[in-house]
Amino acid sequence: MTNTKMNRRDFMRKTSLASGVLLVAPGIYGASVNTAQAQTGAFDYIICGAGSAGCVLAHRLTENEDVSVLIIEAGGPEEGVEAISTPLRLLELWNTEYDWAYFTAPQKHCNGRNIHWPRGKVVGGSGSLNGMLYVRGHATDYDNWAYQGNPGWDYESVLPYFKKSEDFDGGENEYHGVGGPLHVTTDYERHPTTQRIVEACIEAGYKFNEDYNGADTEGVNFAQMNTKDGQRHSSAVAFLRPALERSNLSLLTNSRVKKVNLDGKTATGVTYIQDGEERVVTAKREVILAGGTIESPKMLMLSGIGERAQLEEHGIEVVHDLPGVGKNLHDHSLAPVIYEGDVPPPTNLAVIPLHAQAFMRSDPRLPAPDMQPLFFHVPLYTADTQEAVTPSAYTLCAGGVSPTSRGELRLTGPNVDDPLMLDPNLLETQYDVRTIVENIKMMREVAKQPALAEITTREIYPGPEVQTDEELADYARNSVQSYHHQVGTCKMGNDEFAVVDHELRVHGLEGLRVVDASIMPVVPTGNTNAPTYMIAEKGADMIKESA
Ligand SMILES: Cc1cc2nc3c(=O)[nH]c(=O)nc-3n(C[C@H](O)[C@H](O)[C@H](O)COP(=O)(O)OP(=O)(O)OC[C@H]3O[C@@H](n4cnc5c(N)ncnc54)[C@H](O)[C@@H]3O)c2cc1C
């Protein structure tokens, strides 16, 4: 085999449409499809889910050539899918084969609406579908995790893991790394309307922040993006593809983990479903769940690990009573504020129509910004925005990023295909409603500034008739949508509802960890992909140290 990379690519292309394929690094089994190896084989580590976290774990664990790793993904390969690699095409991916396309239960405090939650069902996971904004959050987010019973997760301790992943085009400094697998770019063409929005924020009195992943998040900024050479740079591209060149990594696609197999209180492997058939594979050291905030708790519950009453209700044998599984579900919220104006359409395929944002405080006494408005040079329609407006519009999307409402997810049946009941309990608290209302008002002030007033003809949403706080709160309940940052369902901590400890081991069990966004006890006050990478980097080190 003279050109390993070429052969692997050809091989992936050939098999990308087939279901249930095991992609093996050529050195170990030869460039052949070999499902039998997985069916009968044993691996040191089995990673369940090849999303943002799973791909980082696969990369780091296989750095030790003496360990074998199997990573199992429910979706198919992402390589060669242009709608995934082309930044501007991201919205085309929703409601396709690459999207789990969840909907929440009717939201009691949002006038009974069911809210769409796209999540990646493909190699790269939600990182193959996401907006590519690279945002870490505020230092106090992590200090707060540590205060909640998680030693080693304060900002000073996690900063080296953010830097470890990174290849920052702005160069190395106290806050940024270079030479890591993940490209972080500031070098892309800004849309003229986005430039005006940033200018208007400055005119309204907000400071410009050159680097919100640096000393402080506060102010308006142009986003740092996970793109490279104009293409999406997901964890599949940055971490998994290079690791697939190693002989000790195997990737199984179109295969869904049904449950973790246990011997008493020790994980011994998993049962997965491939082509409609159940298969078993053994883990010699550990099983690591990386299915994300929605599927990791489901895998636990289907394995008999969860709240006793809920498991018994569905006839699932209780292996370990762990009441916090699926609880503490929460998310960031957005409410669009849309203006009609003289806005050129987006044409640059390498840039998404959202590449500026701000971090703002609803109260100057808060330790960190609790609002993250997003600036789109397109109208951000939702199923709930009724009026057909010109595409020549822009959106100042109000955003609440320190939510206090908490919900849960629950099983509706004992089978892997039974849908989950997803209830984030959005806008339950007055604080969450007030944050959105205040941020809408701040966005209206920004839109009045000269840089935007020059191109704006009218406010479309909420609309000039919506003025009082009560009317704005009603608008928020009718229009709020997800910022796609669901976390918390396998939270890390040491209280009654904690699912994993500070080393990400499932409480009360051996050989089983959860390493993904679900372990965040509280959502950071920024996007969740960079924090997920950090969790996986730190998790990989913990796994290596305990081997
Ligand atoms: C539309 C959208 C836009 C977003 N925009 C941004 C953004 O711009 N910036 C940002 O920081 N964050 C963004 N996010 C959030 C961010 O992408 C997620 O927080 C992050 O990807 C979570 O990583 P994860 O590893 O926990 O889960 P995921 O990346 O979702 O990975 C889970 C993987 O596990 C697989 N899986 C699940 N169950 C099983 C099973 N039983 N067997 C096998 N495989 C399984 C899934 O198919 C998936 O591939 C966005 C998310 C979405 C959906």
PDB file of N, CA and C in Angstrom, residues 63 114 172 181 333 481 542:
ATOM      1  N   GLU A  63      -3.178   8.214  20.471  1.00  0.00           N
ATOM      2  CA  GLU A  63      -1.780   8.680  20.460  1.00  0.00           C
ATOM      3  C   GLU A  63      -0.876   7.623  21.079  1.00  0.00           C
ATOM      4  N   ASN A 114     -43.739  23.700  20.287  1.00  0.00           N
ATOM      5  CA  ASN A 114     -42.732  22.635  20.229  1.00  0.00           C
ATOM      6  C   ASN A 114     -41.545  23.221  19.471  1.00  0.00           C
ATOM      7  N   GLU A 172       0.313  32.688  19.128  1.00  0.00           N
ATOM      8  CA  GLU A 172       0.304  32.162  20.494  1.00  0.00           C
ATOM      9  C   GLU A 172       0.385  33.311  21.502  1.00  0.00           C
ATOM     10  N   PRO A 181      -4.611  20.629  16.636  1.00  0.00           N
ATOM     11  CA  PRO A 181      -5.322  20.156  15.446  1.00  0.00           C
ATOM     12  C   PRO A 181      -6.424  21.095  14.943  1.00  0.00           C
ATOM     13  N   SER A 333     -31.338  30.744  24.934  1.00  0.00           N
ATOM     14  CA  SER A 333     -32.512  31.132  24.121  1.00  0.00           C
ATOM     15  C   SER A 333     -32.218  32.356  23.269  1.00  0.00           C
ATOM     16  N   GLN A 481     -36.428  30.791  20.424  1.00  0.00           N
ATOM     17  CA  GLN A 481     -35.970  29.536  19.814  1.00  0.00           C
ATOM     18  C   GLN A 481     -34.647  29.134  20.448  1.00  0.00           C
ATOM     19  N   MET A 542      -7.431  12.350  31.636  1.00  0.00           N
ATOM     20  CA  MET A 542      -7.829  11.602  32.842  1.00  0.00           C
ATOM     21  C   MET A 542      -7.873  10.096  32.558  1.00  0.00           C
TER      22      MET A 542
END
